[in-house]
CSV table of C-alpha atoms and ligand atoms in Angstrom, one decimal:
chain,number,residue,atom,x,y,z
A,18,UNK,CA,196.8,226.5,26.6
A,19,UNK,CA,195.4,230.1,26.6
A,20,UNK,CA,193.6,231.8,23.8
A,21,UNK,CA,196.0,234.5,22.8
A,22,UNK,CA,194.5,236.4,19.7
A,23,UNK,CA,190.9,236.9,20.7
A,24,UNK,CA,190.5,239.9,18.6
A,25,UNK,CA,190.6,237.8,15.5
A,26,UNK,CA,187.2,236.5,14.1
A,27,UNK,CA,186.7,234.2,11.1
A,28,UNK,CA,185.1,237.2,9.3
A,29,UNK,CA,188.2,239.1,9.8
A,30,UNK,CA,190.3,236.4,8.5
A,31,UNK,CA,188.1,236.4,5.4
A,32,UNK,CA,188.1,240.2,5.0
A,33,UNK,CA,191.9,240.1,5.2
A,34,UNK,CA,192.2,237.9,2.1
A,35,UNK,CA,192.7,241.0,0.0
A,36,UNK,CA,194.6,239.0,-2.6
A,37,UNK,CA,192.0,236.5,-2.9
A,38,UNK,CA,190.2,236.8,-6.1
A,39,UNK,CA,186.5,236.3,-6.1
A,40,UNK,CA,185.0,233.1,-7.4
A,41,UNK,CA,185.9,232.9,-11.1
A,42,UNK,CA,183.2,234.1,-13.5
A,43,UNK,CA,183.4,230.9,-15.3
A,44,UNK,CA,182.0,229.0,-12.4
A,45,UNK,CA,179.1,231.4,-12.2
A,46,UNK,CA,178.3,230.9,-16.0
A,47,UNK,CA,178.7,227.1,-15.9
A,48,UNK,CA,176.0,227.2,-13.0
A,49,UNK,CA,173.7,229.4,-15.1
A,50,UNK,CA,173.9,226.9,-17.8
A,51,UNK,CA,173.1,224.0,-15.6
A,52,UNK,CA,170.2,225.9,-14.2
A,53,UNK,CA,168.9,226.5,-17.6
A,54,UNK,CA,167.1,223.4,-18.9
A,55,UNK,CA,167.4,224.6,-22.6
A,56,UNK,CA,171.1,224.6,-22.4
A,57,UNK,CA,173.4,222.0,-24.3
A,58,UNK,CA,176.8,220.7,-24.4
A,59,UNK,CA,177.8,223.2,-26.9
A,60,UNK,CA,176.9,226.1,-24.6
A,61,UNK,CA,179.2,224.5,-21.9
A,62,UNK,CA,182.0,224.0,-24.2
A,63,UNK,CA,181.6,227.8,-25.3
A,64,UNK,CA,181.9,229.0,-21.8
A,65,UNK,CA,184.8,226.7,-20.8
A,66,UNK,CA,186.8,227.3,-24.2
A,67,UNK,CA,187.2,230.9,-23.2
A,68,UNK,CA,189.7,229.7,-20.7
A,69,UNK,CA,192.4,227.6,-22.5
A,70,UNK,CA,194.3,226.4,-19.5
A,71,UNK,CA,191.1,225.2,-17.8
A,72,UNK,CA,190.0,223.5,-21.1
A,73,UNK,CA,193.4,221.7,-21.3
A,74,UNK,CA,193.3,220.5,-17.7
A,75,UNK,CA,189.7,219.2,-18.0
A,76,UNK,CA,190.5,217.2,-21.2
A,77,UNK,CA,193.6,215.8,-19.6
A,78,UNK,CA,191.7,214.9,-16.5
A,79,UNK,CA,188.8,213.1,-18.6
A,80,UNK,CA,191.5,211.2,-20.5
A,81,UNK,CA,193.5,210.0,-17.5
A,82,UNK,CA,193.2,207.0,-15.2
A,83,UNK,CA,190.8,209.2,-13.1
A,84,UNK,CA,188.1,208.1,-15.5
A,85,UNK,CA,189.9,205.3,-17.5
A,86,UNK,CA,187.8,205.5,-20.7
A,87,UNK,CA,189.3,203.6,-23.4
A,88,UNK,CA,188.9,206.1,-26.3
A,89,UNK,CA,190.2,209.7,-26.5
A,90,UNK,CA,187.9,212.5,-25.6
A,91,UNK,CA,189.2,215.5,-27.6
A,92,UNK,CA,186.6,218.3,-27.1
A,93,UNK,CA,184.7,219.7,-24.1
A,94,UNK,CA,181.3,219.0,-25.7
A,95,UNK,CA,182.2,215.4,-26.2
A,96,UNK,CA,183.2,215.3,-22.6
A,97,UNK,CA,179.8,216.6,-21.6
A,98,UNK,CA,178.0,213.8,-23.5
A,99,UNK,CA,180.3,211.1,-22.1
A,100,UNK,CA,180.7,212.4,-18.5
A,101,UNK,CA,177.6,214.6,-18.0
A,102,UNK,CA,177.0,218.3,-17.1
A,103,UNK,CA,177.0,218.0,-13.4
A,104,UNK,CA,180.2,216.0,-13.0
A,105,UNK,CA,182.0,218.5,-15.3
A,106,UNK,CA,180.6,221.4,-13.5
A,107,UNK,CA,182.3,220.0,-10.3
A,108,UNK,CA,185.6,219.4,-12.1
A,109,UNK,CA,185.5,223.1,-13.3
A,110,UNK,CA,184.8,224.3,-9.8
A,111,UNK,CA,187.6,222.1,-8.4
A,112,UNK,CA,190.2,223.0,-10.9
A,113,UNK,CA,189.4,226.7,-10.8
A,114,UNK,CA,189.6,227.0,-7.0
A,115,UNK,CA,193.0,225.2,-7.1
A,116,UNK,CA,194.1,228.0,-9.5
A,117,UNK,CA,192.9,230.8,-7.3
A,118,UNK,CA,195.3,229.9,-4.7
A,119,UNK,CA,198.4,230.0,-7.0
A,120,UNK,CA,200.1,232.9,-5.4
A,121,UNK,CA,199.2,232.1,-1.8
A,122,UNK,CA,201.1,230.3,0.8
A,123,UNK,CA,204.6,231.2,-0.5
A,124,UNK,CA,205.7,232.6,2.8
A,125,UNK,CA,204.0,229.8,4.7
A,126,UNK,CA,205.9,227.5,6.9
A,127,UNK,CA,203.9,224.9,5.1
A,128,UNK,CA,205.0,224.3,1.3
A,129,UNK,CA,202.0,225.2,-1.1
A,130,UNK,CA,203.1,222.1,-3.3
A,131,UNK,CA,202.8,219.8,-0.5
A,132,UNK,CA,199.5,221.3,0.7
A,133,UNK,CA,197.9,220.9,-2.7
A,134,UNK,CA,199.2,217.2,-2.9
A,135,UNK,CA,197.4,216.6,0.4
A,136,UNK,CA,194.2,218.3,-1.0
A,137,UNK,CA,194.5,216.4,-4.3
A,138,UNK,CA,194.9,213.0,-2.7
A,139,UNK,CA,192.0,213.7,-0.3
A,140,UNK,CA,189.9,214.7,-3.4
A,141,UNK,CA,190.7,211.7,-5.2
A,142,UNK,CA,190.1,209.5,-2.2
A,143,UNK,CA,186.7,211.1,-1.5
A,144,UNK,CA,185.7,210.5,-5.2
A,145,UNK,CA,186.8,206.8,-5.0
A,146,UNK,CA,184.6,206.3,-1.9
A,147,UNK,CA,181.9,208.2,-3.6
A,148,UNK,CA,182.0,205.8,-6.5
A,149,UNK,CA,181.9,202.6,-4.2
A,150,UNK,CA,178.9,204.3,-2.6
A,151,UNK,CA,177.4,204.5,-6.0
A,152,UNK,CA,176.7,208.3,-5.6
A,153,UNK,CA,175.1,210.0,-8.5
A,154,UNK,CA,177.8,212.7,-8.8
A,155,UNK,CA,181.1,211.3,-7.1
A,156,UNK,CA,182.8,214.5,-8.6
A,157,UNK,CA,181.0,216.4,-5.8
A,158,UNK,CA,183.1,214.5,-3.2
A,159,UNK,CA,186.3,215.2,-5.3
A,160,UNK,CA,185.7,218.9,-4.8
A,161,UNK,CA,184.8,218.6,-1.1
A,162,UNK,CA,188.1,216.6,-0.6
A,163,UNK,CA,190.0,219.0,-2.6
A,164,UNK,CA,188.7,222.0,-0.5
A,165,UNK,CA,188.5,220.4,2.9
A,166,UNK,CA,191.6,222.2,4.4
A,167,UNK,CA,191.3,225.4,2.5
A,168,UNK,CA,190.5,227.2,5.8
A,169,UNK,CA,194.1,226.4,6.7
A,170,UNK,CA,195.5,228.3,3.6
A,171,UNK,CA,193.3,231.1,4.4
A,172,UNK,CA,194.4,231.4,8.0
A,173,UNK,CA,198.2,231.2,6.9
A,174,UNK,CA,197.6,233.8,4.4
A,175,UNK,CA,195.7,236.3,6.5
A,176,UNK,CA,197.3,235.7,10.0
A,177,UNK,CA,200.8,234.6,9.5
A,178,UNK,CA,202.2,235.9,12.7
A,179,UNK,CA,199.5,234.0,14.7
A,180,UNK,CA,200.0,230.9,12.7
A,181,UNK,CA,203.6,230.9,13.6
A,182,UNK,CA,202.4,230.8,17.1
A,183,UNK,CA,200.2,227.8,16.2
A,184,UNK,CA,203.3,225.7,14.9
A,185,UNK,CA,205.2,226.9,18.0
A,186,UNK,CA,202.6,225.4,20.2
A,187,UNK,CA,202.5,222.3,18.2
A,188,UNK,CA,206.2,221.8,18.4
A,189,UNK,CA,206.3,222.5,22.1
A,190,UNK,CA,203.3,220.4,23.2
A,191,UNK,CA,203.2,217.8,20.4
A,192,UNK,CA,199.5,218.4,20.0
A,193,UNK,CA,197.4,218.4,16.9
A,194,UNK,CA,197.5,221.6,14.7
A,195,UNK,CA,193.8,221.7,15.1
A,196,UNK,CA,194.1,221.9,18.8
A,197,UNK,CA,196.7,224.8,18.5
A,198,UNK,CA,194.5,226.7,16.3
A,199,UNK,CA,191.7,226.5,18.8
A,200,UNK,CA,194.1,227.6,21.5
A,201,UNK,CA,195.4,230.6,19.4
A,202,UNK,CA,192.2,231.7,17.5
A,203,UNK,CA,189.4,230.1,19.2
A,204,UNK,CA,188.3,228.4,16.0
A,205,UNK,CA,189.8,225.9,13.6
A,206,UNK,CA,190.7,225.9,9.9
A,207,UNK,CA,187.5,223.7,9.4
A,208,UNK,CA,185.2,226.5,10.6
A,209,UNK,CA,187.1,229.2,8.4
A,210,UNK,CA,186.7,226.8,5.5
A,211,UNK,CA,183.1,226.6,5.9
A,212,UNK,CA,182.5,230.3,6.1
A,213,UNK,CA,184.9,231.0,3.1
A,214,UNK,CA,182.9,228.6,1.0
A,215,UNK,CA,179.6,230.0,2.1
A,216,UNK,CA,181.2,233.6,1.4
A,217,UNK,CA,181.8,232.3,-2.2
A,218,UNK,CA,178.2,231.3,-2.3
A,219,UNK,CA,179.0,227.5,-2.8
A,220,UNK,CA,176.4,225.0,-1.7
A,221,UNK,CA,175.8,224.7,2.1
A,222,UNK,CA,176.1,220.9,2.0
A,223,UNK,CA,179.7,221.4,0.7
A,224,UNK,CA,180.3,224.2,3.2
A,225,UNK,CA,179.0,222.2,6.2
A,226,UNK,CA,181.0,219.0,5.1
A,227,UNK,CA,184.2,220.9,5.1
A,228,UNK,CA,183.3,222.6,8.5
A,229,UNK,CA,182.7,219.2,10.3
A,230,UNK,CA,185.7,217.3,8.7
A,231,UNK,CA,187.5,217.0,12.2
A,232,UNK,CA,184.5,216.7,14.4
A,233,UNK,CA,185.2,213.3,16.0
A,234,UNK,CA,182.5,213.5,18.6
A,235,UNK,CA,179.5,215.1,17.1
A,236,UNK,CA,177.5,212.3,15.4
A,237,UNK,CA,174.3,214.3,14.8
A,238,UNK,CA,175.9,216.9,12.6
A,239,UNK,CA,177.2,214.7,9.7
A,240,UNK,CA,176.2,213.8,6.2
A,241,UNK,CA,177.9,211.4,3.9
A,242,UNK,CA,180.0,214.1,2.4
A,243,UNK,CA,181.3,215.0,5.7
A,244,UNK,CA,181.8,211.4,6.6
A,245,UNK,CA,183.7,210.6,3.4
A,246,UNK,CA,186.0,213.5,3.6
A,247,UNK,CA,186.7,212.8,7.2
A,248,UNK,CA,187.8,209.1,6.3
A,249,UNK,CA,189.6,210.3,3.2
A,250,UNK,CA,191.6,212.8,5.1
A,251,UNK,CA,192.8,210.1,7.5
A,252,UNK,CA,193.7,207.9,4.6
A,253,UNK,CA,195.6,210.9,3.0
A,254,UNK,CA,197.5,211.4,6.1
A,255,UNK,CA,198.4,207.6,6.4
A,256,UNK,CA,199.6,207.5,2.8
A,257,UNK,CA,202.2,210.3,3.6
A,258,UNK,CA,201.6,212.0,0.2
A,259,UNK,CA,201.8,215.7,0.5
A,260,UNK,CA,201.3,217.5,3.8
A,261,UNK,CA,198.5,219.3,5.6
A,262,UNK,CA,200.7,220.9,8.3
A,263,UNK,CA,199.5,218.1,10.6
A,264,UNK,CA,202.1,215.5,11.4
A,265,UNK,CA,199.8,213.1,13.0
A,266,UNK,CA,196.9,211.2,11.6
A,267,UNK,CA,193.8,213.1,13.1
A,268,UNK,CA,191.6,211.2,15.4
A,269,UNK,CA,188.9,209.0,13.8
A,270,UNK,CA,185.3,209.6,14.5
A,271,UNK,CA,184.3,206.1,15.4
A,272,UNK,CA,180.8,206.4,13.7
A,273,UNK,CA,181.8,207.8,10.2
A,274,UNK,CA,182.9,204.6,8.5
A,275,UNK,CA,179.9,202.6,9.8
A,276,UNK,CA,177.5,205.2,8.5
A,277,UNK,CA,179.1,205.0,5.0
A,278,UNK,CA,178.0,201.3,4.8
A,279,UNK,CA,181.0,200.2,3.0
A,280,UNK,CA,182.8,196.8,3.4
A,281,UNK,CA,186.3,196.7,4.9
A,282,UNK,CA,187.5,194.7,2.0
A,283,UNK,CA,187.0,197.7,-0.4
A,284,UNK,CA,189.8,199.5,1.4
A,285,UNK,CA,192.7,197.8,-0.3
A,286,UNK,CA,191.6,198.1,-3.9
A,287,UNK,CA,190.3,201.7,-2.9
A,288,UNK,CA,193.9,202.6,-1.9
A,289,UNK,CA,195.3,201.1,-5.0
A,290,UNK,CA,193.1,203.4,-7.0
A,291,UNK,CA,194.0,206.4,-5.1
A,292,UNK,CA,197.7,205.9,-5.6
A,293,UNK,CA,197.2,205.0,-9.2
A,294,UNK,CA,195.0,208.0,-9.9
A,295,UNK,CA,197.2,210.4,-8.0
A,296,UNK,CA,200.1,209.5,-10.0
A,297,UNK,CA,198.3,209.9,-13.3
A,298,UNK,CA,196.8,213.3,-12.6
A,299,UNK,CA,199.3,214.9,-10.1
A,300,UNK,CA,201.6,216.4,-12.7
A,301,UNK,CA,199.2,218.6,-14.6
A,302,UNK,CA,196.6,219.2,-11.8
A,303,UNK,CA,199.0,220.6,-9.2
A,304,UNK,CA,199.4,224.3,-9.1
A,305,UNK,CA,202.3,225.6,-11.1
A,306,UNK,CA,204.7,227.6,-9.3
A,307,UNK,CA,204.2,231.3,-10.2
A,308,UNK,CA,206.9,233.0,-12.1
A,309,UNK,CA,208.6,235.6,-10.4
B,10,UNK,CA,194.7,179.6,-0.3
B,11,UNK,CA,193.5,183.1,0.0
B,12,UNK,CA,192.2,186.1,-1.8
B,13,UNK,CA,195.1,188.2,-3.0
B,14,UNK,CA,195.3,191.5,-4.5
B,15,UNK,CA,195.8,191.5,-8.3
B,16,UNK,CA,199.3,193.2,-7.7
B,17,UNK,CA,200.3,190.3,-5.5
B,18,UNK,CA,199.2,187.6,-7.9
B,19,UNK,CA,202.2,186.1,-9.9
B,20,UNK,CA,202.3,184.0,-13.1
B,21,UNK,CA,202.1,180.3,-12.2
B,22,UNK,CA,199.7,180.7,-9.4
B,23,UNK,CA,196.5,178.4,-9.7
B,24,UNK,CA,193.0,179.9,-9.4
B,25,UNK,CA,190.8,178.4,-6.6
B,26,UNK,CA,187.6,180.0,-7.8
B,27,UNK,CA,186.1,181.2,-11.1
B,28,UNK,CA,186.7,184.7,-11.9
B,29,UNK,CA,183.3,186.4,-12.7
B,30,UNK,CA,183.0,190.0,-13.6
B,31,UNK,CA,180.3,192.3,-12.2
B,32,UNK,CA,177.9,191.5,-15.0
B,33,UNK,CA,178.2,187.8,-14.2
B,34,UNK,CA,180.2,186.7,-17.2
B,35,UNK,CA,182.9,184.1,-16.5
B,36,UNK,CA,186.3,185.5,-17.2
B,37,UNK,CA,188.5,182.5,-16.1
B,38,UNK,CA,187.8,179.0,-14.7
B,39,UNK,CA,188.9,177.7,-11.4
B,40,UNK,CA,191.9,175.5,-11.8
B,41,UNK,CA,193.4,177.8,-14.5
B,42,UNK,CA,197.2,178.2,-14.1
B,43,UNK,CA,197.7,182.0,-14.4
B,44,UNK,CA,200.0,183.3,-17.1
B,45,UNK,CA,201.3,186.8,-17.4
B,46,UNK,CA,198.7,187.4,-20.2
B,47,UNK,CA,195.9,186.5,-18.0
B,48,UNK,CA,197.1,188.9,-15.2
B,49,UNK,CA,197.2,191.7,-17.7
B,50,UNK,CA,193.8,190.8,-19.0
B,51,UNK,CA,192.4,190.7,-15.4
B,52,UNK,CA,193.8,194.1,-14.9
B,53,UNK,CA,192.3,195.5,-18.0
B,54,UNK,CA,188.8,194.1,-17.0
B,55,UNK,CA,189.1,195.9,-13.7
B,56,UNK,CA,189.4,192.7,-11.4
B,57,UNK,CA,191.3,193.7,-8.2
B,58,UNK,CA,191.5,190.5,-6.5
B,59,UNK,CA,191.3,186.6,-7.0
B,60,UNK,CA,191.3,183.4,-4.9
B,61,UNK,CA,194.2,181.3,-5.5
B,62,UNK,CA,195.4,178.0,-4.5
B,63,UNK,CA,198.3,177.6,-1.9
B,64,UNK,CA,199.2,181.2,-1.3
B,65,UNK,CA,197.5,183.3,1.4
B,66,UNK,CA,197.8,187.0,2.1
B,67,UNK,CA,199.6,186.1,5.4
B,68,UNK,CA,202.1,184.1,3.5
B,69,UNK,CA,202.7,186.9,1.2
B,70,UNK,CA,203.1,189.4,3.8
B,71,UNK,CA,205.6,187.2,5.6
B,72,UNK,CA,207.4,186.8,2.3
B,73,UNK,CA,207.7,190.5,1.8
B,74,UNK,CA,208.5,190.9,5.4
B,75,UNK,CA,211.4,188.3,5.1
B,76,UNK,CA,213.0,190.2,2.4
B,77,UNK,CA,213.4,193.2,4.6
B,78,UNK,CA,215.9,193.2,7.4
B,79,UNK,CA,214.8,193.6,11.2
B,80,UNK,CA,216.5,197.1,11.5
B,81,UNK,CA,214.3,198.5,8.6
B,82,UNK,CA,211.3,196.7,9.8
B,83,UNK,CA,211.8,198.4,13.2
B,84,UNK,CA,212.2,201.8,11.5
B,85,UNK,CA,208.9,201.4,9.6
B,86,UNK,CA,207.1,200.4,12.7
B,87,UNK,CA,208.5,203.3,14.6
B,88,UNK,CA,207.5,205.8,11.8
B,89,UNK,CA,204.0,204.4,11.6
B,90,UNK,CA,203.7,204.5,15.5
B,91,UNK,CA,204.6,208.2,15.5
B,92,UNK,CA,202.3,208.9,12.6
B,93,UNK,CA,199.3,206.9,14.3
B,94,UNK,CA,199.8,208.1,17.8
B,95,UNK,CA,196.7,210.5,17.9
B,96,UNK,CA,194.3,208.2,16.4
B,97,UNK,CA,192.7,205.0,17.9
B,98,UNK,CA,194.6,202.0,16.4
B,99,UNK,CA,192.2,199.6,18.1
B,100,UNK,CA,189.6,200.8,15.7
B,101,UNK,CA,189.1,198.2,13.0
B,102,UNK,CA,189.3,200.7,10.3
B,103,UNK,CA,192.6,202.3,11.6
B,104,UNK,CA,193.9,198.7,12.0
B,105,UNK,CA,193.3,198.1,8.4
B,106,UNK,CA,194.6,201.2,7.2
B,107,UNK,CA,197.9,200.5,9.3
B,108,UNK,CA,198.2,197.1,7.8
B,109,UNK,CA,197.8,198.4,4.3
B,110,UNK,CA,200.2,201.3,4.7
B,111,UNK,CA,202.8,199.0,6.3
B,112,UNK,CA,202.3,196.4,3.6
B,113,UNK,CA,202.8,199.1,1.0
B,114,UNK,CA,206.0,200.3,2.5
B,115,UNK,CA,207.4,196.8,2.7
B,116,UNK,CA,206.4,196.0,-0.8
B,117,UNK,CA,208.1,199.2,-2.1
B,118,UNK,CA,211.3,198.3,-0.2
B,119,UNK,CA,211.3,194.8,-1.7
B,120,UNK,CA,210.7,196.1,-5.3
B,121,UNK,CA,213.6,198.4,-4.9
B,122,UNK,CA,215.7,195.5,-3.9
B,123,UNK,CA,214.3,193.2,-6.7
B,124,UNK,CA,215.0,195.9,-9.4
B,125,UNK,CA,218.4,197.0,-8.0
C,426,FE2,FE1,191.7,219.4,8.2
C,427,FE2,FE1,193.4,217.4,5.6
C-alpha cells in the first residue's frame, strides 16, 4: 500500500473542520465551578439549567438503568447531591460533545446514527469496566469510550475524498480500516482524535487514551483508561451494535486485559449490563437527526 | 450443577449454595427450590449468578443449541468467524467474548421460537 495523500497533516484535518463548533461554553463554566472550592450544587444547577435539552438528557440519564437508583431524581442539584460534581461534569461533557456532531457525517459512507451507537456502546462498556475496577469516577471512562473514534468522524468530515479511497482499499484488500487510513493519510483516526481533544483543551489523560486505543503492540504507552477503551471497543465490535466503519473486530493487545486485573467471570454479567444499559439510554442519548 | 447466569435460571431449579449479597447478608438458603418471585427478587438485589443443582452451563448451551437447526448454527459460526478473523481467537479473553456472543445469538433465536 502506498501513501497517496501525503500533503494532509493532522493539523490540516482539524483546521478544515470549519463547521465544528468550539467546545460548548457550558463545559468551560462547569469546569470553573469544579475548580472553585466555594461552589455548590445550586451553582451547577444554574449553569446547566440554561440549556434545557441538556438538563432533560442529564435527568433522564441519572434516572435510567445507567444508574439504577430506586427513587426519582427530578432536579440537577439533587443529582449533584446523589451522584456528585465530578461524575456529572463528565456526563455534561459527553452529552455536549455528542450534540456538537449533530450535523456531521450526513454525506459519509458511514451512517452517523450507527457511528453514535458504536460510540455509545463503547462508552457504556468502558464505564461498566470502570465500575468493576472500583474507579472513583467511572464516568471518565464513559466519556473516553464515547469519544474514542471521534477522529474518524473528523477525517470523514474534513477529507471525504481521501476517505472514499480508504474504504476502496478496505474493499479491495479486506484489510482493517485503520491500516487503510495509515496507507492513505500516514496516520489513523486514533491520532486525529487525540489531537482534536487536545485542541479542545480536554485532559491529556483522555486524549492519550484515545490516541492509543488501537495500539496493540506498544505496552509501555498505556494507562488503565487506554486499556479499558481498547477492550471495550473490541466488545462493542463483537456485540454488533452500531458500526465504527470497521467490519472486523480489531486486533487485541494481549497485555491490556491482564493489566486491568479483572476476573474473566465478570465478563458475562458485564456484557448483560452493557446490553441492558444501552437499551435503556439509547433512545434519548442518540443524536437526533437534524431537521432539513 | 453449575453456576448459571441469572437469566438462564428457571423456576423449579434448586440452589446448590447459599446466596449471599456483597455485604454478607444471607438472601436464600442452599436447597431452596426457586420460584418466579425468588428470581425477581434476586434480580432486584443485583445478583447476577447462582449455583444450581443438576444443570450446568454446558447443559444449557447444549439445550439452546439443540433448539437451533444445524443450518442456522452454521450460519452463526460463519458470521462470527468473519467478524473475528483479524483478532486472535486463541487469546482467552477473545475466546470468552466469542462464547458469550455466540450464546447470545443462540438464545435470542430460541426466545424468538418460544414466543412465536
Ligand atoms: Fe477506533
Ligand atoms: Fe471503535
